[in-house]
Coordinates of C-alpha atoms in Angstrom, one line a residue:
Chain A
M1 CA 153.6 94.4 0.5
E2 CA 154.3 97.1 -2.0
M3 CA 153.6 99.8 0.5
E4 CA 156.1 98.3 2.9
Q5 CA 158.8 98.2 0.4
D6 CA 158.3 101.9 -0.3
N7 CA 158.3 103.1 3.3
R8 CA 160.7 106.1 3.4
R9 CA 159.1 107.6 6.4
I10 CA 161.7 109.0 8.9
L11 CA 161.2 110.4 12.4
V12 CA 163.8 112.8 13.8
I13 CA 163.7 113.4 17.6
D14 CA 166.0 116.1 18.8
D15 CA 165.5 119.0 21.2
N16 CA 167.3 121.4 18.9
V17 CA 165.0 122.5 16.1
A18 CA 168.0 123.6 14.0
I19 CA 169.0 119.9 13.8
H20 CA 165.5 119.1 12.4
D21 CA 166.3 121.5 9.5
D22 CA 169.7 119.8 9.1
F23 CA 168.0 116.5 8.6
R24 CA 165.4 118.0 6.2
K25 CA 168.1 119.6 4.1
I26 CA 169.7 116.3 3.6
L27 CA 166.8 113.9 3.4
E28 CA 164.1 115.9 1.7
R29 CA 166.3 116.9 -1.1
S30 CA 165.8 115.1 -4.4
L31 CA 169.1 114.5 -6.1
D32 CA 169.5 116.5 -9.3
T33 CA 166.6 115.2 -11.2
S34 CA 165.9 118.2 -13.3
L35 CA 163.8 118.1 -16.4
L36 CA 166.9 119.2 -18.2
Q37 CA 168.6 115.9 -17.6
E38 CA 166.6 114.3 -20.4
V39 CA 167.4 117.0 -23.0
R40 CA 171.0 116.9 -21.8
A41 CA 171.3 113.2 -22.5
E42 CA 169.9 113.8 -26.0
L43 CA 172.2 116.7 -26.8
F44 CA 175.5 115.4 -25.4
D45 CA 176.9 112.0 -26.2
D46 CA 178.7 111.5 -22.9
V47 CA 175.8 112.2 -20.6
E48 CA 173.7 109.3 -19.4
E49 CA 170.2 109.8 -18.2
Q50 CA 170.1 109.7 -14.5
K51 CA 167.9 107.6 -12.4
V52 CA 165.4 109.3 -10.2
V53 CA 166.5 109.2 -6.6
E54 CA 163.6 109.1 -4.3
K55 CA 163.7 111.5 -1.3
F56 CA 162.5 110.7 2.2
E57 CA 159.5 111.9 4.1
V58 CA 160.7 113.5 7.3
D59 CA 158.7 114.3 10.5
C60 CA 160.3 115.9 13.6
A61 CA 159.7 116.0 17.3
D62 CA 161.6 118.1 19.8
Q63 CA 161.1 115.8 22.8
G64 CA 161.1 112.0 23.4
Q65 CA 157.5 112.0 24.7
M66 CA 156.3 113.8 21.5
G67 CA 158.2 111.4 19.3
Y68 CA 156.6 108.5 21.2
R69 CA 153.1 109.9 20.6
M70 CA 153.9 110.3 16.9
I71 CA 155.0 106.7 16.7
Q72 CA 151.7 105.7 18.4
E73 CA 149.7 107.7 15.9
A74 CA 151.6 106.3 13.0
M75 CA 151.0 102.7 14.2
K76 CA 147.3 103.4 14.7
A77 CA 147.1 104.9 11.2
N78 CA 149.0 101.9 9.8
R79 CA 151.7 104.2 8.5
P80 CA 154.7 103.1 10.5
Y81 CA 158.0 104.9 10.4
A82 CA 160.9 102.9 9.0
V83 CA 163.7 104.8 10.8
A84 CA 164.1 107.1 13.8
F85 CA 167.1 109.4 14.4
V86 CA 167.1 110.0 18.2
D87 CA 169.3 112.5 20.0
M88 CA 171.1 111.3 23.1
R89 CA 170.5 114.3 25.3
M90 CA 167.1 116.1 25.3
P91 CA 166.6 118.1 28.5
P92 CA 164.1 118.4 30.2
G93 CA 162.4 115.2 29.0
W94 CA 163.5 111.6 28.3
D95 CA 167.0 111.0 27.2
G96 CA 167.8 109.1 24.0
V97 CA 167.9 105.6 25.6
E98 CA 164.6 106.1 27.5
T99 CA 163.0 107.4 24.3
V100 CA 164.2 104.4 22.3
E101 CA 162.9 102.0 24.9
H102 CA 159.4 103.6 24.6
L103 CA 159.5 103.6 20.8
W104 CA 160.3 99.9 20.7
Q105 CA 157.5 99.1 23.0
E106 CA 155.1 100.6 20.5
D107 CA 156.9 99.6 17.3
P108 CA 159.5 96.8 17.6
D109 CA 160.3 96.9 13.9
L110 CA 161.6 100.5 14.0
Q111 CA 165.2 100.9 13.0
V112 CA 167.0 103.4 15.3
V113 CA 170.0 105.7 15.0
I114 CA 171.2 107.3 18.2
C115 CA 172.8 110.7 17.6
T116 CA 175.3 112.2 20.0
A117 CA 177.8 115.0 20.2
F118 CA 179.4 113.6 23.4
S119 CA 181.9 111.0 24.0
D120 CA 181.1 110.5 27.6
H121 CA 178.6 107.6 27.2
A122 CA 179.4 104.1 28.0
W123 CA 178.1 102.5 24.8
E124 CA 178.3 99.0 26.2
D125 CA 175.7 100.1 28.8
V126 CA 173.5 101.7 26.3
I127 CA 173.6 98.7 24.0
Q128 CA 173.1 96.3 26.9
R129 CA 170.1 98.4 28.2
L130 CA 168.5 98.5 24.8
N131 CA 169.5 94.8 24.2
K132 CA 168.5 94.8 20.5
N133 CA 171.7 96.0 18.9
D134 CA 170.9 94.8 15.4
K135 CA 168.3 97.5 15.1
L136 CA 170.5 100.2 16.7
L137 CA 173.2 102.3 15.1
I138 CA 175.2 105.3 16.4
L139 CA 175.8 108.5 14.6
R140 CA 178.3 111.0 16.0
K141 CA 177.7 114.8 15.6
P142 CA 178.8 116.8 13.7
F143 CA 177.6 114.4 11.0
D144 CA 178.2 114.5 7.3
N145 CA 175.4 114.8 4.8
I146 CA 176.2 111.6 2.9
E147 CA 176.5 109.6 6.2
V148 CA 172.9 110.5 7.1
W149 CA 171.6 109.9 3.6
Q150 CA 173.3 106.5 3.4
L151 CA 172.0 105.5 6.9
A152 CA 168.5 106.5 6.0
N153 CA 168.7 104.7 2.6
S154 CA 170.1 101.4 3.9
L155 CA 168.0 101.3 7.1
T156 CA 164.7 101.8 5.2
K157 CA 165.8 98.9 3.0
R158 CA 166.6 96.8 6.0
W159 CA 163.2 97.7 7.6
A160 CA 161.5 96.4 4.5
E161 CA 163.6 93.2 4.5
S162 CA 162.9 92.4 8.1
R163 CA 159.2 93.0 7.7
Q164 CA 159.1 90.7 4.7
A165 CA 161.1 88.0 6.6
K166 CA 158.7 88.4 9.5
S167 CA 155.6 88.0 7.4
Q168 CA 157.1 84.9 5.7
L169 CA 157.8 83.4 9.2
E170 CA 154.2 84.2 10.2
L171 CA 152.9 82.5 7.1
L172 CA 155.0 79.5 7.9
A173 CA 153.9 79.4 11.4
Q174 CA 150.3 79.6 10.3
W175 CA 150.8 76.8 7.8
A176 CA 152.4 74.6 10.5
E177 CA 149.6 75.3 12.8
E178 CA 147.0 74.3 10.2
R179 CA 148.9 71.1 9.4
A180 CA 149.0 70.3 13.1
E181 CA 145.3 70.8 13.4
E182 CA 144.7 68.5 10.4
T183 CA 146.9 65.8 12.0
V184 CA 145.0 66.1 15.3
K185 CA 141.7 65.8 13.4
A186 CA 142.9 62.8 11.4
T187 CA 144.0 60.9 14.4
Chain B
M1 CA 184.6 116.8 5.0
A2 CA 186.7 116.1 8.0
T3 CA 185.1 116.3 11.4
T4 CA 186.9 118.7 13.6
T5 CA 186.5 119.3 17.3
V6 CA 186.9 123.0 18.1
F7 CA 187.3 122.8 21.8
P8 CA 189.4 120.7 24.1
R9 CA 187.6 118.3 26.3
E10 CA 188.3 120.4 29.4
M11 CA 186.1 123.1 28.1
E12 CA 183.3 120.6 27.9
M13 CA 183.8 119.8 31.6
N14 CA 183.9 123.4 32.6
A15 CA 181.2 124.4 30.2
I16 CA 179.3 127.5 31.4
S17 CA 175.7 126.7 32.1
T18 CA 173.1 128.9 30.6
K19 CA 169.8 129.7 32.2
G20 CA 168.1 126.7 30.5
G21 CA 170.7 124.5 32.2
E22 CA 172.1 123.4 28.8
S23 CA 175.7 123.9 28.4
V24 CA 177.1 126.4 25.9
F25 CA 179.3 123.6 24.7
H26 CA 176.4 121.4 23.8
K27 CA 174.8 124.3 21.9
M28 CA 178.0 125.0 20.2
R29 CA 178.3 121.4 19.0
N30 CA 174.8 121.6 17.6
V31 CA 175.6 124.8 15.7
L32 CA 178.8 123.1 14.5
N33 CA 176.6 120.3 13.1
S34 CA 174.5 122.8 11.2
V35 CA 177.7 124.4 9.8
H36 CA 178.8 121.0 8.6
V37 CA 175.5 120.2 6.9
S38 CA 175.3 123.7 5.4
A39 CA 178.8 123.5 4.0
G40 CA 178.1 120.0 2.7
L41 CA 175.0 121.1 1.0
I42 CA 176.7 124.0 -0.7
N43 CA 179.4 121.7 -1.9
Q44 CA 176.7 119.4 -3.3
Q45 CA 174.8 122.3 -4.9
L46 CA 177.9 123.6 -6.6
R47 CA 178.6 120.2 -8.1
E48 CA 175.2 120.3 -9.6
F49 CA 175.9 123.5 -11.5
H50 CA 176.2 122.3 -15.0
M51 CA 178.9 124.7 -15.9
D52 CA 180.4 122.4 -18.6
D53 CA 177.2 122.6 -20.6
V54 CA 178.0 126.1 -21.7
G55 CA 181.3 125.0 -23.0
R56 CA 179.8 122.0 -24.7
I57 CA 177.3 124.1 -26.5
A58 CA 180.0 126.5 -27.6
D59 CA 182.0 123.6 -29.0
M60 CA 178.9 122.3 -30.9
L61 CA 178.3 125.8 -32.4
E62 CA 181.9 126.2 -33.3
A63 CA 181.9 122.8 -35.1
H64 CA 179.1 124.1 -37.3
E65 CA 180.5 127.6 -37.7
D66 CA 179.9 127.6 -41.5
N67 CA 176.2 126.9 -41.3
V68 CA 175.0 127.8 -37.8
G69 CA 171.7 129.0 -39.1
W70 CA 170.9 125.6 -40.7
Y71 CA 172.3 123.8 -37.6
L72 CA 170.1 125.6 -35.2
T73 CA 166.9 125.3 -37.2
Q74 CA 167.3 122.0 -39.1
D75 CA 169.7 119.7 -37.4
P76 CA 167.9 117.3 -35.0
K77 CA 170.4 118.1 -32.2
G78 CA 171.1 121.7 -33.1
K79 CA 167.5 122.8 -33.1
K80 CA 167.2 121.7 -29.5
I81 CA 169.9 124.2 -28.5
P82 CA 168.0 127.5 -28.2
H83 CA 165.3 125.9 -26.0
F84 CA 167.9 124.1 -24.0
L85 CA 169.9 127.4 -23.3
G86 CA 166.8 129.0 -22.0
Q87 CA 166.1 126.2 -19.6
L88 CA 169.7 126.0 -18.6
S89 CA 169.8 129.6 -17.7
Q90 CA 166.7 129.1 -15.7
E91 CA 168.2 126.2 -13.9
L92 CA 171.5 128.0 -13.2
R93 CA 169.6 131.0 -11.8
Q94 CA 167.6 128.8 -9.6
K95 CA 170.6 126.9 -8.3
H96 CA 172.5 130.1 -7.8
L97 CA 169.8 131.4 -5.6
E98 CA 169.6 128.2 -3.6
T99 CA 173.3 128.3 -3.0
L100 CA 173.3 131.9 -2.1
T101 CA 170.5 131.2 0.4
E102 CA 172.5 128.4 1.9
L103 CA 175.6 130.6 2.1
T104 CA 173.6 133.2 4.0
T105 CA 172.4 130.5 6.4
L106 CA 176.0 129.3 6.9
N107 CA 177.0 132.9 7.6
Y108 CA 174.2 133.1 10.1
Y109 CA 175.5 130.0 11.9
L110 CA 179.0 131.4 12.0
E111 CA 177.6 134.6 13.5
Q112 CA 175.9 132.7 16.2
M113 CA 179.2 131.1 17.1
E114 CA 180.9 134.5 17.0
Y115 CA 178.2 135.9 19.3
V116 CA 179.0 133.4 21.9
L117 CA 182.8 133.7 21.5
T118 CA 182.6 137.5 21.8
A119 CA 179.6 139.4 23.1
G120 CA 178.1 136.4 24.8
H121 CA 181.2 135.7 26.8
A122 CA 183.2 138.8 27.1
P123 CA 182.3 140.6 30.4
E124 CA 182.3 144.1 29.0
R125 CA 182.8 145.2 25.4
A126 CA 184.5 148.5 25.1
G127 CA 182.4 150.6 22.7
G128 CA 181.6 148.4 19.8
F129 CA 182.3 149.4 16.2
K130 CA 179.6 151.6 14.7
D131 CA 178.7 151.7 11.1
T132 CA 176.0 152.9 8.8
V133 CA 173.2 150.4 8.8
H134 CA 170.6 149.8 6.1
F135 CA 167.7 148.6 8.1
V136 CA 166.0 146.9 5.2
A137 CA 169.2 145.1 4.3
V138 CA 169.6 143.9 7.9
M139 CA 166.0 142.6 7.8
D140 CA 166.4 140.9 4.4
E141 CA 169.7 139.2 5.4
A142 CA 168.1 137.8 8.5
V143 CA 165.2 136.4 6.5
M144 CA 167.4 135.0 3.8
A145 CA 169.4 133.1 6.4
H146 CA 166.1 131.2 7.1
Q147 CA 164.7 131.2 3.6
G148 CA 165.3 127.4 3.2
E149 CA 163.6 126.6 6.4
L150 CA 160.7 129.0 5.6
D151 CA 160.2 127.3 2.2
R152 CA 160.3 123.8 3.8
M153 CA 157.7 124.9 6.3
G154 CA 155.6 126.5 3.6
I155 CA 155.6 129.9 5.3
E156 CA 154.7 132.9 3.1
V157 CA 156.9 135.9 3.6
V158 CA 155.4 139.4 3.1
R159 CA 157.6 142.4 3.0
D160 CA 156.1 145.8 3.8
Y161 CA 159.0 148.2 3.5
C162 CA 158.0 151.8 3.1
V163 CA 161.3 153.4 4.0
M164 CA 164.9 152.7 3.1
G165 CA 166.3 154.0 6.4
E166 CA 169.9 154.2 7.4
G167 CA 171.3 154.7 10.9
I168 CA 174.6 154.7 12.6
L169 CA 174.6 151.8 14.9
E170 CA 176.7 148.9 16.1
V171 CA 175.6 146.5 13.4
A172 CA 177.1 143.6 15.3
R173 CA 174.6 144.2 18.0
L174 CA 171.6 144.9 15.8
R175 CA 171.9 141.8 13.6
P176 CA 171.5 139.2 16.4
I177 CA 168.3 141.0 17.6
V178 CA 166.7 140.9 14.2
V179 CA 167.7 137.3 13.5
S180 CA 166.5 136.3 17.0
L181 CA 163.1 137.9 16.3
I182 CA 162.8 136.0 13.0
R183 CA 163.8 132.8 14.7
N184 CA 161.3 133.4 17.5
A185 CA 158.6 133.9 14.9
I186 CA 159.5 130.7 13.1
N187 CA 159.5 128.7 16.3
A188 CA 156.1 130.2 17.2
M189 CA 154.7 129.1 13.9
R190 CA 156.3 125.7 14.2
E191 CA 154.3 125.1 17.4
A192 CA 151.0 126.1 15.8
T193 CA 150.8 123.4 13.2
A194 CA 147.9 122.5 10.9
R195 CA 147.4 125.9 9.3
A196 CA 149.0 128.1 6.7
H197 CA 151.5 130.6 8.1
R198 CA 152.7 134.1 7.2
L199 CA 155.7 136.1 8.3
V200 CA 155.1 139.8 7.8
L201 CA 158.1 142.2 8.0
H202 CA 157.6 146.0 8.3
V203 CA 160.2 148.7 8.0
M204 CA 158.8 152.2 8.3
P205 CA 159.4 155.6 9.9
C206 CA 158.2 155.5 13.5
P207 CA 154.8 157.2 13.5
D208 CA 155.0 158.5 17.1
R209 CA 158.8 159.2 17.5
D210 CA 160.6 161.6 15.2
G211 CA 164.0 160.4 14.0
F212 CA 163.3 156.7 14.7
V213 CA 162.8 153.8 12.4
R214 CA 160.4 151.0 13.2
L215 CA 161.1 147.3 12.4
Q216 CA 158.3 144.9 13.0
V217 CA 158.2 141.1 12.8
E218 CA 154.7 139.7 12.7
D219 CA 153.9 136.0 12.8
T220 CA 150.7 133.9 12.7
G221 CA 152.1 131.4 15.3
C222 CA 151.1 130.2 18.8
G223 CA 150.6 133.7 20.2
I224 CA 151.0 135.0 23.8
S225 CA 148.3 135.2 26.4
S226 CA 147.7 138.6 27.9
D227 CA 149.1 137.7 31.4
C228 CA 152.3 136.5 29.8
L229 CA 152.8 139.6 27.6
T230 CA 154.5 141.5 30.4
R231 CA 156.8 138.6 31.2
V232 CA 158.1 138.0 27.7
F233 CA 161.2 140.1 28.3
S234 CA 161.8 139.1 31.8
P235 CA 165.1 137.5 32.6
Q236 CA 163.3 134.6 34.3
T237 CA 161.5 133.5 31.1
P238 CA 163.1 130.3 30.0
E239 CA 164.9 130.3 26.8
M240 CA 162.7 129.0 24.1
Q241 CA 165.4 128.6 21.5
S242 CA 168.0 126.0 21.7
D243 CA 170.5 127.9 19.5
L244 CA 173.1 130.5 20.5
L245 CA 171.1 133.7 19.8
P246 CA 170.3 136.2 22.4
N247 CA 167.0 135.5 24.1
L248 CA 164.2 138.1 24.1
Y249 CA 165.5 139.5 27.4
A250 CA 169.0 140.1 26.0
S251 CA 167.5 141.4 22.8
A252 CA 165.4 144.0 24.7
L253 CA 168.5 145.1 26.7
A254 CA 170.5 145.4 23.5
A255 CA 167.8 147.5 21.8
K256 CA 167.9 149.8 24.8
D257 CA 171.7 150.0 24.6
L258 CA 171.3 151.0 20.9
G259 CA 169.1 153.9 22.0
G260 CA 165.8 152.2 21.0
S261 CA 163.2 149.8 22.4
L262 CA 161.7 146.4 21.8
R263 CA 158.1 145.7 22.5
V264 CA 155.7 142.9 21.9
W265 CA 152.0 142.6 21.2
S266 CA 149.7 139.5 20.8
D267 CA 145.9 139.2 20.7
G268 CA 146.2 136.0 22.7
P269 CA 147.0 132.3 22.3
N270 CA 147.0 131.1 18.7
Q271 CA 146.6 134.7 17.4
G272 CA 150.2 135.3 16.4
A273 CA 152.5 137.9 17.8
M274 CA 154.2 141.1 16.7
F275 CA 157.5 142.4 17.9
T276 CA 158.3 146.1 17.4
L277 CA 161.8 147.3 17.4
D278 CA 162.3 151.1 17.4
L279 CA 165.7 152.5 16.6
P280 CA 167.2 156.0 16.2
V281 CA 168.2 157.0 12.7
I282 CA 170.6 159.6 11.5
H283 CA 169.3 159.9 8.0
M284 CA 166.2 158.7 6.4
E285 CA 165.1 158.8 2.8
D286 CA 161.6 158.1 1.7
T287 CA 161.6 156.1 -1.4
Q288 CA 158.0 156.5 -2.2

């Protein structure tokens, strides 16, 4: 269970590689955790020692198909991604919606953020088509650094919570099944 | 930071299609995104400059003016100061470099936008502005704009500069060529994953052409097969990069316009590639 709590693996799918670097800049950056911070807290009265903020592990794909393969491999290796940021338009391959449909076939627990620079999408259609709107968020480009960081942070937490809830449900179901069998045997 | 839309929606509708079929508008929005992230990062980095620390130390020293020697050697807090100052200076230098790198990257994004808004769109540019160009500086600026990305990808950069040449050229046309060659090299190395990569930059006098300087960008990326070598600069070659830089075809044309040439060599797939840009110089000083 511990491994699941700590899953900070993020997958970015965008046809523009410059955007990969944008995500890396934001998510792979550890927040001011210099060694100096400790000495600073000892020297100055009004400085508190800062907590270490864990950074994320970011992988990138430039087409939906490639992202799909990476999700497959991650599932096989039992190292699932917690969150995927998927661009809406990625010519010439799958668009964002099609990509997300494929990703969820492989990994239904994946939290997804759809990124878009366009306002011409009928979001009702997108959400209806994906029909799982509690695991889907929308991020408009150009995005702010803190927006992306917060999304990644809260969605990785949400991923862990939903996995935990799911495994508890499974335990419960198993227990119920065993009890049912016992009852059958007893009668 | 506020999100701003630079263009009216009509422009999105009438967006001019590029060869790749992707609209300039779409690319522009993507670059705008990078501008945002870059500016946001600089903002964050500047906040992490512990400038107040210097003042605080000064205050502490001033408070012990009468016995500074004792304070710095005996006082439990004071004796930490010399070591702390050393570390602080190191940290400030590091952060300064990071911020400078990011600023160069930001500048590069803005240049990309400018490229589209001027050279990329204007039908004919009446004789551009010529200026003295330091070739090594142009090369270094182009690399610095990508230093963060190179670091993140763990690519080693080797500089082999054996001449500090100057030339009189349209710098506004030269810079995008060099940047585009560096981008091209990074993209090629991104495609060939699972091995260590190296970007080698050469600036030297042209061995076979008097009065020319040679700029070379060499990568260890995915390489080019021999039958594709002749087609690298063809207008039909689809644009590999999704940013706003000139593609290799446009770069070769621009090199020719500047009185020089752009050529490519690769030993084959997965063997890396080397682009050679020869340019005329007015004055060259050998620094060796």
